Coordinates of C-alpha atoms and ligand atoms in Angstrom, one line a residue:
M172 CA -29.5 8.3 -41.2
G173 CA -26.9 8.6 -38.5
A174 CA -23.2 9.0 -39.3
L175 CA -22.4 5.5 -37.9
A176 CA -25.1 3.9 -40.1
A177 CA -24.0 5.8 -43.2
H178 CA -20.4 4.8 -42.6
S179 CA -21.4 1.2 -42.1
E180 CA -23.5 1.2 -45.3
Y181 CA -20.4 2.4 -47.2
I182 CA -18.2 -0.3 -45.7
G183 CA -21.0 -2.8 -46.4
E184 CA -21.0 -1.9 -50.1
I185 CA -17.2 -2.4 -50.3
L186 CA -17.4 -5.8 -48.6
I187 CA -20.2 -6.9 -50.9
K188 CA -18.4 -5.6 -54.0
R189 CA -15.2 -7.5 -53.0
G190 CA -17.1 -10.7 -52.2
V191 CA -16.3 -10.8 -48.5
V192 CA -20.0 -10.7 -47.4
P193 CA -23.0 -11.9 -49.5
A194 CA -25.4 -9.1 -50.3
D195 CA -28.4 -10.8 -48.8
R196 CA -26.7 -11.0 -45.4
M197 CA -25.7 -7.4 -45.4
A198 CA -29.0 -5.7 -45.3
P199 CA -30.3 -7.0 -41.9
L200 CA -26.9 -6.2 -40.4
V201 CA -27.0 -2.6 -41.5
Q202 CA -30.4 -2.4 -39.9
L203 CA -28.9 -3.7 -36.6
V204 CA -26.2 -1.0 -36.7
R205 CA -29.0 1.6 -36.5
E206 CA -30.7 -0.2 -33.7
K207 CA -27.8 -1.4 -31.5
G208 CA -25.2 1.3 -32.2
Q209 CA -22.5 -1.3 -32.8
T210 CA -20.3 -1.0 -35.8
L211 CA -20.8 -3.1 -38.8
V212 CA -17.4 -4.8 -38.5
E213 CA -18.2 -5.7 -34.9
L214 CA -21.5 -7.3 -36.0
L215 CA -19.9 -9.1 -38.9
V216 CA -17.2 -10.6 -36.7
T217 CA -19.4 -11.5 -33.6
G218 CA -22.0 -12.9 -36.0
K219 CA -19.3 -15.0 -37.7
V220 CA -20.4 -13.6 -41.1
A221 CA -16.9 -12.6 -42.1
D222 CA -13.5 -12.8 -40.4
E223 CA -11.5 -9.8 -39.3
R224 CA -8.6 -10.4 -41.6
A225 CA -10.7 -10.7 -44.8
I226 CA -12.5 -7.5 -43.9
A227 CA -9.2 -5.6 -43.3
E228 CA -7.7 -6.9 -46.5
A229 CA -10.7 -5.9 -48.5
L230 CA -10.6 -2.3 -47.0
A231 CA -6.9 -2.0 -47.7
A232 CA -7.3 -3.1 -51.3
E233 CA -10.2 -0.7 -51.8
C234 CA -8.2 2.2 -50.5
G235 CA -5.0 1.2 -52.3
L236 CA -3.2 0.7 -49.0
G237 CA -1.0 -2.1 -47.6
F238 CA -2.3 -4.7 -45.1
M239 CA -0.2 -5.4 -42.0
A240 CA -0.7 -8.7 -40.3
K241 CA 1.1 -7.9 -37.1
I242 CA 2.0 -4.8 -35.1
D243 CA 5.4 -4.8 -33.3
V244 CA 4.3 -3.0 -30.1
E245 CA 7.9 -3.0 -28.6
A246 CA 9.1 -0.9 -31.5
I247 CA 6.6 1.9 -31.0
P248 CA 8.2 4.8 -29.1
D249 CA 6.0 6.1 -26.2
E250 CA 6.5 9.7 -27.4
V251 CA 5.0 8.9 -30.8
A252 CA 2.0 6.9 -29.5
S253 CA 1.1 9.3 -26.7
K254 CA 0.6 12.2 -29.1
I255 CA -2.9 10.8 -29.7
P256 CA -5.1 10.5 -26.6
I257 CA -6.0 6.9 -25.9
T258 CA -9.8 7.4 -26.1
Y259 CA -9.4 9.0 -29.5
A260 CA -7.1 6.2 -30.7
K261 CA -9.6 3.6 -29.5
Q262 CA -12.6 5.4 -31.0
Y263 CA -11.0 5.8 -34.4
K264 CA -8.9 2.7 -34.2
I265 CA -5.8 4.5 -35.2
L266 CA -2.3 4.3 -33.8
P267 CA 0.9 6.0 -34.8
L268 CA 3.9 3.6 -35.0
Q269 CA 6.9 5.7 -36.1
E270 CA 7.8 9.1 -37.2
D271 CA 10.6 10.4 -39.4
E272 CA 11.5 13.7 -41.2
S273 CA 9.0 13.2 -44.0
C274 CA 5.9 11.5 -42.5
V275 CA 4.2 9.7 -39.6
Y276 CA 3.5 5.9 -40.1
C277 CA 0.1 4.8 -38.7
V278 CA -2.0 1.7 -38.7
T279 CA -5.8 1.8 -38.7
A280 CA -8.6 -0.7 -38.8
D281 CA -10.8 1.8 -40.6
P282 CA -9.0 3.6 -43.4
L283 CA -12.3 5.2 -44.5
L284 CA -12.4 7.5 -41.5
V285 CA -10.6 10.2 -43.3
T286 CA -11.3 12.8 -40.6
A287 CA -9.1 10.8 -38.2
V288 CA -6.3 10.7 -40.7
D289 CA -6.7 14.5 -41.0
D290 CA -6.5 14.9 -37.3
V291 CA -3.3 12.9 -37.0
R292 CA -1.8 14.9 -39.9
T293 CA -2.6 18.1 -38.0
I294 CA -1.2 16.8 -34.7
F295 CA 2.1 15.6 -36.2
K296 CA 2.2 18.4 -38.7
K297 CA 3.3 16.0 -41.5
P298 CA 1.8 13.6 -44.0
V299 CA 0.4 10.3 -42.8
E300 CA 1.5 7.0 -44.3
L301 CA -1.3 4.5 -43.6
A302 CA -1.5 0.7 -43.4
V303 CA -4.6 -1.4 -42.6
V304 CA -4.7 -3.9 -39.7
T305 CA -7.5 -5.9 -38.1
N306 CA -9.7 -4.3 -35.5
E307 CA -8.4 -6.8 -32.9
A308 CA -4.7 -6.0 -33.7
V309 CA -5.0 -2.3 -33.4
M310 CA -7.1 -2.4 -30.2
N311 CA -4.6 -4.8 -28.6
A312 CA -1.7 -2.7 -29.6
I313 CA -3.3 0.5 -28.2
N314 CA -4.0 -1.2 -24.9
R315 CA -0.5 -2.6 -24.6
V316 CA 1.2 0.7 -25.5
W317 CA -0.8 2.5 -22.8
E318 CA -0.3 -0.3 -20.2
R319 CA 3.4 -0.2 -20.8
K320 CA 3.4 3.6 -20.3
G321 CA 1.3 3.2 -17.1
A322 CA 3.6 0.5 -15.8
T323 CA 6.8 2.5 -16.2
G324 CA 5.2 5.7 -15.0
N325 CA 6.5 7.8 -17.8
L326 CA 3.0 9.2 -18.6
E327 CA 3.7 12.8 -18.1
G328 CA 7.4 12.7 -17.1
D329 CA 6.7 12.6 -13.4
Q330 CA 10.5 12.9 -12.9
A331 CA 10.3 16.3 -14.4
N332 CA 9.0 19.4 -12.7
E333 CA 5.5 19.6 -11.4
E334 CA 4.4 22.2 -13.9
D335 CA 4.7 19.6 -16.6
N336 CA 2.0 17.5 -15.0
V337 CA -0.4 20.3 -14.9
V338 CA 0.2 21.3 -18.5
D339 CA -0.2 17.7 -19.6
I340 CA -3.7 17.5 -18.2
L341 CA -4.6 20.8 -19.6
D342 CA -3.8 19.7 -23.1
S343 CA -7.0 17.8 -23.6
D344 CA -10.5 17.8 -22.3
D345 CA -11.2 14.1 -22.5
D346 CA -10.7 11.5 -19.8
A347 CA -7.5 9.9 -21.1
P348 CA -5.0 12.2 -19.5
I349 CA -6.8 11.8 -16.1
I350 CA -6.6 8.0 -16.4
A351 CA -3.0 8.2 -17.5
W352 CA -2.2 10.7 -14.6
V353 CA -3.8 8.4 -12.0
N354 CA -2.1 5.3 -13.4
G355 CA 1.2 7.1 -13.5
L356 CA 0.7 8.1 -9.9
F357 CA 0.2 4.5 -8.8
A358 CA 3.3 3.4 -10.8
Q359 CA 5.4 6.2 -9.2
A360 CA 4.2 5.3 -5.7
V361 CA 5.2 1.7 -6.2
R362 CA 8.6 2.7 -7.7
E363 CA 9.3 5.0 -4.8
R364 CA 8.1 2.5 -2.2
A365 CA 5.3 4.7 -0.9
S366 CA 3.1 3.1 1.7
D367 CA 0.4 5.8 1.4
I368 CA -0.8 8.3 -1.2
H369 CA -2.6 11.4 0.0
I370 CA -4.5 13.5 -2.6
E371 CA -5.9 16.7 -1.2
P372 CA -7.2 20.0 -2.5
E373 CA -5.5 23.1 -1.1
E374 CA -6.1 26.8 -1.7
R375 CA -4.7 26.9 -5.2
D376 CA -4.1 23.4 -6.4
V377 CA -4.3 19.7 -5.8
V378 CA -1.4 18.3 -3.8
V379 CA -0.3 14.7 -3.8
R380 CA 1.9 13.4 -1.0
F381 CA 3.6 10.0 -0.6
R382 CA 4.5 8.5 2.7
V383 CA 7.9 6.8 2.3
D384 CA 9.4 5.1 5.3
G385 CA 7.0 6.8 7.5
E386 CA 7.6 10.4 6.2
L387 CA 5.3 12.4 4.0
Y388 CA 6.7 14.2 0.9
V389 CA 5.0 16.3 -1.7
V390 CA 5.4 14.6 -5.1
R391 CA 3.0 16.2 -7.5
R392 CA 0.6 19.1 -7.9
A393 CA -2.2 19.5 -10.4
S394 CA -4.5 22.4 -11.2
K395 CA -7.5 22.6 -8.9
Q396 CA -9.9 22.2 -11.7
F397 CA -8.9 18.5 -11.9
I398 CA -9.7 17.6 -8.4
A399 CA -13.2 16.4 -9.4
P400 CA -12.1 14.2 -12.3
I401 CA -9.2 12.8 -10.3
M402 CA -11.4 11.9 -7.4
S403 CA -14.0 10.4 -9.8
R404 CA -11.3 8.3 -11.5
V405 CA -10.0 6.9 -8.2
K406 CA -13.6 6.2 -7.0
I407 CA -14.4 4.3 -10.2
M408 CA -11.3 2.2 -9.7
A409 CA -12.3 1.5 -6.1
S410 CA -15.9 0.8 -7.0
L411 CA -17.1 3.7 -4.8
N412 CA -20.2 5.8 -5.4
I413 CA -19.0 8.8 -7.5
A414 CA -22.1 10.9 -6.7
E415 CA -21.6 10.6 -2.9
K416 CA -19.4 13.5 -1.9
R417 CA -20.7 14.3 1.6
L418 CA -20.0 11.0 3.4
P419 CA -16.8 9.1 3.9
Q420 CA -16.3 6.0 1.8
D421 CA -13.9 3.0 1.8
G422 CA -13.0 0.9 -1.1
R423 CA -10.3 -1.2 -2.6
I424 CA -8.3 -1.3 -5.8
S425 CA -6.3 -4.3 -7.1
L426 CA -3.7 -3.6 -9.7
K427 CA -0.7 -5.1 -11.4
I428 CA 2.1 -2.7 -11.8
A429 CA 5.3 -3.7 -13.5
G430 CA 4.5 -7.4 -12.7
K431 CA 3.8 -6.7 -9.0
S432 CA 0.4 -7.4 -7.5
V433 CA -0.6 -4.3 -5.5
D434 CA -3.7 -3.8 -3.4
I435 CA -4.7 -0.3 -2.6
R436 CA -7.1 0.6 0.2
V437 CA -9.0 3.8 -0.6
S438 CA -10.6 6.1 1.9
T439 CA -12.4 9.3 1.0
V440 CA -13.4 12.0 3.5
P441 CA -15.2 15.2 2.7
T442 CA -13.5 18.4 3.8
S443 CA -14.8 21.8 4.9
R444 CA -13.8 23.3 1.6
G445 CA -16.4 21.3 -0.2
F446 CA -13.9 18.9 -1.8
E447 CA -13.0 15.4 -0.7
R448 CA -9.6 14.2 0.2
I449 CA -8.4 10.7 -0.6
V450 CA -5.9 8.7 1.3
M451 CA -4.8 5.4 -0.2
R452 CA -2.8 2.7 1.6
I453 CA -0.7 0.6 -0.7
L454 CA -0.3 -3.0 0.3
Q455 CA 2.6 -4.6 -1.6
K456 CA 3.0 -8.2 -1.1
T457 CA 6.7 -7.9 -1.0
S458 CA 6.7 -5.4 1.9
V459 CA 3.9 -6.9 3.9
L460 CA 5.1 -10.5 3.6
L461 CA 8.5 -10.8 5.0
G462 CA 10.2 -14.0 6.3
L463 CA 10.8 -14.4 10.0
D464 CA 14.5 -14.0 9.3
E465 CA 13.9 -10.7 7.5
L466 CA 12.3 -8.9 10.3
G467 CA 15.5 -7.8 11.9
F468 CA 15.5 -10.0 15.0
S469 CA 18.7 -10.4 16.9
P470 CA 19.8 -14.1 16.9
R471 CA 18.4 -14.5 20.5
E472 CA 15.0 -13.1 19.6
Y473 CA 14.9 -15.1 16.4
R474 CA 15.6 -18.4 18.2
I475 CA 13.0 -17.7 20.9
M476 CA 10.3 -16.5 18.4
D477 CA 10.9 -19.6 16.2
D478 CA 10.5 -21.8 19.3
L479 CA 7.3 -20.0 20.5
I480 CA 5.4 -20.3 17.2
N481 CA 6.2 -24.0 17.0
R482 CA 4.6 -24.7 20.3
P483 CA 1.3 -26.6 20.3
D484 CA -0.5 -24.1 22.5
G485 CA -0.3 -20.8 24.3
I486 CA -0.8 -17.1 23.5
I487 CA 1.8 -15.0 21.8
L488 CA 1.1 -11.3 21.9
V489 CA 2.6 -8.6 19.7
T490 CA 2.3 -5.1 21.0
G491 CA 3.0 -1.6 19.8
P492 CA 1.1 1.5 18.5
T493 CA -0.6 1.6 15.1
G494 CA 1.9 1.5 12.3
S495 CA 4.6 -0.3 14.3
G496 CA 4.6 -3.3 11.9
K497 CA 2.7 -5.7 14.1
T498 CA 0.8 -7.2 11.1
T499 CA 4.0 -7.8 9.2
T500 CA 5.3 -9.7 12.2
L501 CA 2.2 -11.8 12.6
Y502 CA 2.1 -12.7 8.9
A503 CA 5.8 -13.7 9.1
C504 CA 5.0 -16.0 12.0
L505 CA 2.0 -17.6 10.3
N506 CA 3.9 -18.0 7.1
R507 CA 6.6 -19.8 8.9
I508 CA 4.3 -22.4 10.3
N509 CA 1.9 -22.5 7.3
H510 CA 1.9 -26.2 6.2
P511 CA -1.0 -28.2 4.6
N512 CA -1.3 -30.3 7.8
I513 CA -1.9 -27.3 10.0
N514 CA -5.3 -25.5 10.1
I515 CA -4.7 -21.8 10.6
L516 CA -7.7 -19.4 11.0
T517 CA -7.4 -15.6 11.2
A518 CA -9.8 -12.8 12.2
E519 CA -8.5 -9.5 10.9
D520 CA -9.7 -5.9 10.6
P521 CA -9.1 -5.7 7.7
V522 CA -7.4 -8.7 6.0
E523 CA -4.3 -6.9 4.8
Y524 CA -3.0 -9.7 2.6
E525 CA -4.5 -13.0 1.5
I526 CA -2.0 -15.8 2.1
G527 CA -2.5 -19.1 0.5
G528 CA -3.2 -21.9 3.0
L529 CA -4.7 -19.6 5.6
H530 CA -8.4 -19.2 6.2
Q531 CA -8.8 -15.4 6.8
V532 CA -11.9 -13.7 7.9
H533 CA -12.5 -9.9 7.8
V534 CA -14.3 -8.9 11.0
Q535 CA -17.2 -6.4 10.7
A536 CA -18.5 -5.1 13.9
S537 CA -21.5 -3.5 12.1
I538 CA -23.0 -6.9 11.3
G539 CA -22.0 -8.4 14.7
L540 CA -18.9 -10.2 13.4
T541 CA -16.5 -9.1 16.1
F542 CA -13.1 -10.5 17.1
A543 CA -14.8 -12.3 19.9
S544 CA -17.6 -13.9 17.8
A545 CA -15.1 -14.8 15.0
L546 CA -12.8 -16.4 17.6
R547 CA -15.7 -18.3 19.2
A548 CA -16.8 -19.6 15.8
F549 CA -13.2 -20.6 14.9
L550 CA -13.0 -23.0 17.9
R551 CA -15.8 -25.1 16.3
Q552 CA -13.7 -25.2 13.1
D553 CA -11.0 -27.6 14.5
P554 CA -8.1 -25.1 14.2
D555 CA -4.5 -25.7 15.2
V556 CA -3.5 -22.0 15.2
V557 CA -5.8 -19.0 15.4
M558 CA -4.8 -15.3 14.9
V559 CA -7.1 -12.7 16.2
G560 CA -6.3 -9.1 15.1
E561 CA -6.5 -7.5 18.5
I562 CA -7.6 -8.2 22.0
R563 CA -9.5 -5.1 23.0
D564 CA -11.9 -6.4 25.7
K565 CA -12.4 -9.0 28.4
E566 CA -14.7 -11.1 26.1
T567 CA -12.0 -11.6 23.4
A568 CA -9.3 -12.2 26.1
D569 CA -11.5 -14.8 27.8
I570 CA -12.0 -16.8 24.5
A571 CA -8.3 -16.5 23.6
I572 CA -7.3 -17.9 26.9
H573 CA -9.9 -20.7 26.6
A574 CA -8.5 -21.5 23.2
S575 CA -5.0 -21.6 24.5
L576 CA -5.9 -23.8 27.4
T577 CA -7.7 -26.2 25.1
G578 CA -4.7 -26.9 23.0
H579 CA -4.5 -24.1 20.4
L580 CA -1.8 -21.7 19.6
V581 CA -3.2 -18.1 19.6
L582 CA -1.5 -15.1 18.1
S583 CA -2.8 -11.6 18.8
T584 CA -2.0 -8.0 19.4
L585 CA -2.5 -5.6 22.3
H586 CA -2.1 -1.8 22.6
T587 CA 0.6 -1.4 25.2
N588 CA 4.0 0.4 25.1
D589 CA 6.2 -2.4 26.1
A590 CA 6.1 -6.2 26.6
P591 CA 5.8 -6.3 30.5
S592 CA 2.8 -3.9 30.4
S593 CA 0.8 -6.4 28.3
V594 CA 0.6 -8.7 31.3
T595 CA -0.7 -6.0 33.6
R596 CA -3.1 -4.9 30.8
L597 CA -4.7 -8.3 30.8
V598 CA -5.0 -8.3 34.5
E599 CA -6.7 -4.8 34.2
M600 CA -9.2 -6.5 31.9
E601 CA -10.1 -8.6 34.9
I602 CA -8.3 -11.7 33.7
E603 CA -7.1 -13.8 36.7
P604 CA -3.3 -13.6 37.0
F605 CA -3.1 -17.4 37.1
L606 CA -4.9 -17.6 33.7
V607 CA -2.4 -15.1 32.2
R608 CA 0.5 -17.1 33.7
S609 CA -0.8 -20.4 32.3
S610 CA -1.7 -19.1 28.8
V611 CA 0.6 -16.3 27.7
I612 CA 4.0 -17.8 26.6
G613 CA 5.7 -14.7 25.1
V614 CA 5.2 -11.0 24.4
L615 CA 6.9 -9.1 21.6
A616 CA 6.9 -5.3 21.7
Q617 CA 8.0 -3.5 18.6
R618 CA 8.5 -0.2 16.8
L619 CA 9.7 0.6 13.3
V620 CA 12.8 2.6 12.6
R621 CA 14.2 3.8 9.3
M622 CA 17.2 1.9 8.0
L623 CA 20.2 3.9 6.8
C624 CA 21.0 3.7 3.2
P625 CA 24.1 1.4 3.2
H626 CA 25.5 3.2 0.1
C627 CA 25.9 6.7 1.6
R628 CA 25.7 6.5 5.4
V629 CA 28.4 8.6 7.1
P630 CA 30.4 7.2 10.0
Y631 CA 31.2 9.4 13.0
H632 CA 32.2 9.0 16.6
P633 CA 29.3 9.5 19.0
T634 CA 29.1 12.0 21.7
A635 CA 29.1 11.0 25.3
Y636 CA 25.5 12.2 25.5
E637 CA 24.4 9.9 22.6
L638 CA 26.1 6.9 24.2
E639 CA 24.4 7.7 27.5
Q640 CA 21.0 8.0 25.8
L641 CA 21.3 4.5 24.3
A642 CA 22.7 3.2 27.6
L643 CA 25.9 2.4 25.8
D644 CA 28.2 4.1 28.3
P645 CA 31.4 2.2 28.8
R646 CA 30.5 1.2 32.4
R647 CA 27.3 -0.5 31.2
L648 CA 28.9 -2.0 28.2
A649 CA 31.6 -3.5 30.4
Q650 CA 28.9 -4.8 32.7
K651 CA 27.2 -6.4 29.8
A652 CA 30.4 -7.8 28.4
R653 CA 31.2 -9.4 31.8
R654 CA 27.8 -11.1 31.7
V655 CA 28.5 -12.3 28.2
L656 CA 31.8 -13.7 29.3
K657 CA 30.2 -15.4 32.3
G658 CA 27.8 -17.1 29.9
K659 CA 24.7 -15.3 31.2
Y660 CA 24.1 -13.9 27.8
A661 CA 24.0 -15.9 24.7
P662 CA 27.4 -16.0 23.1
H663 CA 26.1 -14.6 19.8
D664 CA 25.5 -11.2 21.4
L665 CA 28.4 -10.1 19.4
D666 CA 28.0 -6.4 19.2
Y667 CA 28.0 -5.9 22.9
K668 CA 30.6 -8.6 23.4
F669 CA 33.0 -6.9 20.9
V670 CA 32.5 -3.4 22.1
G671 CA 32.4 -4.3 25.8
Q672 CA 35.4 -6.6 25.6
T673 CA 37.5 -4.0 23.8
L674 CA 36.8 -1.6 26.6
L675 CA 37.6 -4.2 29.3
E676 CA 40.7 -5.6 27.8
H677 CA 42.3 -2.3 27.1
D678 CA 41.0 -0.7 30.2
L679 CA 40.2 2.4 28.3
G680 CA 39.3 5.7 29.8
Y681 CA 36.1 7.3 28.9
E682 CA 37.6 9.7 26.3
Q683 CA 39.3 6.8 24.5
A684 CA 36.4 4.5 24.8
V685 CA 34.2 6.9 22.9
K686 CA 36.7 6.9 20.1
E687 CA 36.4 3.1 19.7
I688 CA 32.7 3.3 18.9
V689 CA 31.4 4.2 15.4
F690 CA 27.9 5.4 14.7
H691 CA 26.4 6.4 11.4
K692 CA 24.3 9.3 10.1
P693 CA 22.3 9.6 6.9
G694 CA 24.0 10.9 3.7
G695 CA 22.2 11.0 0.4
C696 CA 22.7 9.3 -2.9
D697 CA 20.8 8.0 -6.0
A698 CA 20.0 4.7 -4.4
C699 CA 17.9 6.3 -1.6
G700 CA 16.6 9.3 -3.6
N701 CA 18.8 11.6 -1.5
K702 CA 16.9 10.7 1.7
G703 CA 19.7 8.9 3.4
F704 CA 17.3 6.1 4.5
L705 CA 16.1 3.0 2.7
G706 CA 13.2 1.0 4.1
R707 CA 12.2 0.3 7.7
R708 CA 12.7 -2.5 10.1
G709 CA 11.5 -3.3 13.6
I710 CA 13.3 -2.9 16.9
Y711 CA 12.0 -5.5 19.4
E712 CA 11.6 -6.3 23.0
L713 CA 10.8 -10.0 23.4
M714 CA 9.7 -11.2 26.8
L715 CA 9.5 -14.8 27.5
V716 CA 7.0 -15.9 30.2
D717 CA 9.3 -18.3 32.0
D718 CA 10.3 -19.2 35.5
V719 CA 11.5 -15.6 36.1
V720 CA 8.5 -13.7 34.8
G721 CA 5.8 -16.3 35.5
P722 CA 5.9 -16.1 39.3
L723 CA 5.9 -12.3 39.2
I724 CA 2.6 -12.4 37.1
L725 CA 1.1 -14.7 39.8
K726 CA 2.2 -12.2 42.5
N727 CA 0.5 -9.5 40.4
A728 CA 3.7 -7.5 40.2
D729 CA 3.7 -4.1 38.5
A730 CA 5.1 -3.7 35.0
M731 CA 8.3 -2.1 36.2
T732 CA 9.2 -5.0 38.4
V733 CA 8.5 -7.5 35.7
K734 CA 10.6 -5.5 33.3
R735 CA 13.5 -5.3 35.6
A736 CA 13.5 -9.0 36.2
A737 CA 13.1 -9.8 32.6
R738 CA 16.0 -7.6 31.7
Q739 CA 18.2 -9.2 34.3
A740 CA 17.3 -12.6 32.7
G741 CA 18.6 -11.4 29.4
M742 CA 15.8 -9.5 27.7
D743 CA 16.8 -6.5 25.7
S744 CA 14.5 -3.5 25.9
L745 CA 13.3 -1.7 22.7
R746 CA 16.1 0.8 23.3
D747 CA 18.7 -1.9 23.8
D748 CA 17.7 -3.5 20.5
G749 CA 17.8 -0.1 18.9
A750 CA 21.2 0.5 20.3
R751 CA 22.4 -2.8 18.8
K752 CA 21.1 -1.6 15.4
V753 CA 22.9 1.7 15.8
L754 CA 26.1 0.0 16.7
S755 CA 25.9 -2.2 13.7
G756 CA 25.3 0.8 11.4
M757 CA 21.7 0.0 10.5
T758 CA 20.1 3.1 11.9
T759 CA 20.7 6.3 13.7
V760 CA 20.5 7.4 17.3
E761 CA 17.7 9.9 16.5
E762 CA 15.6 7.2 14.9
V763 CA 15.9 4.9 18.0
L764 CA 15.3 7.7 20.5
A765 CA 12.2 9.0 18.6
A766 CA 10.8 5.5 18.5
T767 CA 11.4 4.7 22.1
Q768 CA 10.5 7.9 23.9
E769 CA 8.2 6.1 26.3
D770 CA 10.5 3.2 26.8
V771 CA 11.6 3.9 30.4
L772 CA 15.0 2.7 31.2
V773 CA 15.3 0.6 34.2
D774 CA 18.5 1.2 36.1
E775 CA 20.3 -2.0 36.9
Ligands
ZN954 ZN1 21.9 6.5 -0.2

C-alpha cells in the first residue's frame, strides 16, 4: 500500500469514527485514492460526500487542536511565510502565520502529516503551534501570500546586493525559488520602468539587464547553473517548447503585476556557447497608450495633428527609425478618433496593444497575410480609417493611395530620416508625384529623447558652441523672433518669442546674450534612481502637404528643396523641436544632438 493510500485510510477511519462520512461510502473512495492518486479529502469534497469544514473540524478534534475558520493573509509577514518553499507549503498544506520568541504559529489542512510539522520545527528552530483550517483556506492563503510577494518584488531582496539573489536560489533544489526569482524579475522590471529584459549567459554567470529609457543596465546576476531552469521557466510562461534549444522561438506572456496589465513579448535565440539568450519586450498599457496631448507636441504641431486625423480622407505618414516611438504616436492618433460610429481597422506586425473599439489584425507574411493583402481585404470591410503598420513596397503604397482617394483616412509609417524625404521615397517606389500630392496630407518625423528628471536637473549657461549646434545663436533667434512678431509664426511659439525678443529689445551682445539663456543637465536623486532622466518623449518634425509643399512634390523637387520651403513656411525641424525642449528644460543638448545626427540643417 502506498503512503498516500495508507494516509487516506487513516483519515478515513477518523472521519467514519466521528460521523462525518458513513462507513459504506468510504471504502470505494479509498480504492479511488489508489487508482487516481488524488487525496481522500479531495475526493470527498469533489464527490460532495462531505464538506471541507466538517472534515477539518473532525481532524482538529481528533488531534486535540483548534479549528480556524479564516486566515488573515494581510497579517502574515513575508519573512515568516517565505521560510517555507511554496511547493512544499502546497504539497503539505501548511503555512506559517506568525513567529515569536517561544514558537511559530502555523495552520494546516492535514494535521496528521507529522513529518511536515517536524520540518517546520527544524526550519524555524522552535516548537510549532498548530491550528487546523480547510484545504481551500490554506491553499488560497498560500497563493495570496506568494502573489503578494511577487507583486512587490521583495522575493529575494532585489534591492540588496546581487550575491543575495544567487544565495537565495542556492538554498533549495526545488522549483519554487526559480519561479519566485522570475516573478520578482518581472515585478522589478515594471517598477523600474524597463522596456526590455535581457537574460544572457556569460563566462561565469547569468546576467540580467534592463533597458530603461533606451539605456541598458545590469540589474542582477545568478549562478550559471540556473540558466537552464530560468530559461525553462520563462519558456513555460510564454508557452514555448522547452526542449527546443537550437532554434529561435517567439512567444508572449500576459501578466498582472501590482494591478497593472503587462504584456511581455519573449524571444529566445541560441548562442555559440550552447546556451540560449532571452530578450523580453515589456508592453505596458500605460506607456504604449498615451493621449495625443501627452506626446510632447508643440502647440502648433498639436493643432495640426488634431486637424489631420479628423479629416475624412488622406494619408498621414509617421517616419523614424525602429524604436522612435512611431507606434505610440499612431495609437494616440487612433485613440483620439476612436468612436463607436467610426470603423477603424489596423494591420500591424505585431499588434502591440489591443485597443477596445479597434479591429486589429496581426500580419503574418509566412501565411501570405502581408500589409498589402490585409489592406486590400480591409477595403471590403467598409472602413472609415485604416492603419497599416508600414509601407515597404509599391504594392502597399498603391493600395494605401487607392484607399485614400476613395474616401478613407490612412495612417502608416515609412523608414526615412525626416519628413520631406518621405515624399521622395514614395516617388522612388515609382508612385506618380501627382498621386503623392493628392493623397498624402501630412508627414510626421520623430525621435525619442530622454526627459530630464525635474527634481534634480541642474541649470547652467550654455556655451556658444552648444547654442550654435542647436541653431540657437542670437542672430537666428532674433530672426525667428522677428517672424513671430510679424505674425509669420503662430503666437504661441513662446520659447523663441521670449528668448528672441529679449535679445532684440535689449540689443545684447553675444556674450551677454548667452547669459540670458539657461539649459539644464542631469543630476541624480531618488526619484530617478540617480540616473538624472525620467522617461522619454518624442521630438517632432511635422510637415503639412499644403500650397507650399504640394507644388514642389508635383515638380519632383528633391528633399532638401522641400525641407527648405517647409521650414520657411513655419515647420520646425527635429533639431528645432529638440532645441525648444532644451530651452524649456525638458531635455539636454546631448540628447537632442545624438537623436538628430542625420538631421541636416538647412541654412536660411
Ligand atoms: Zn532625479
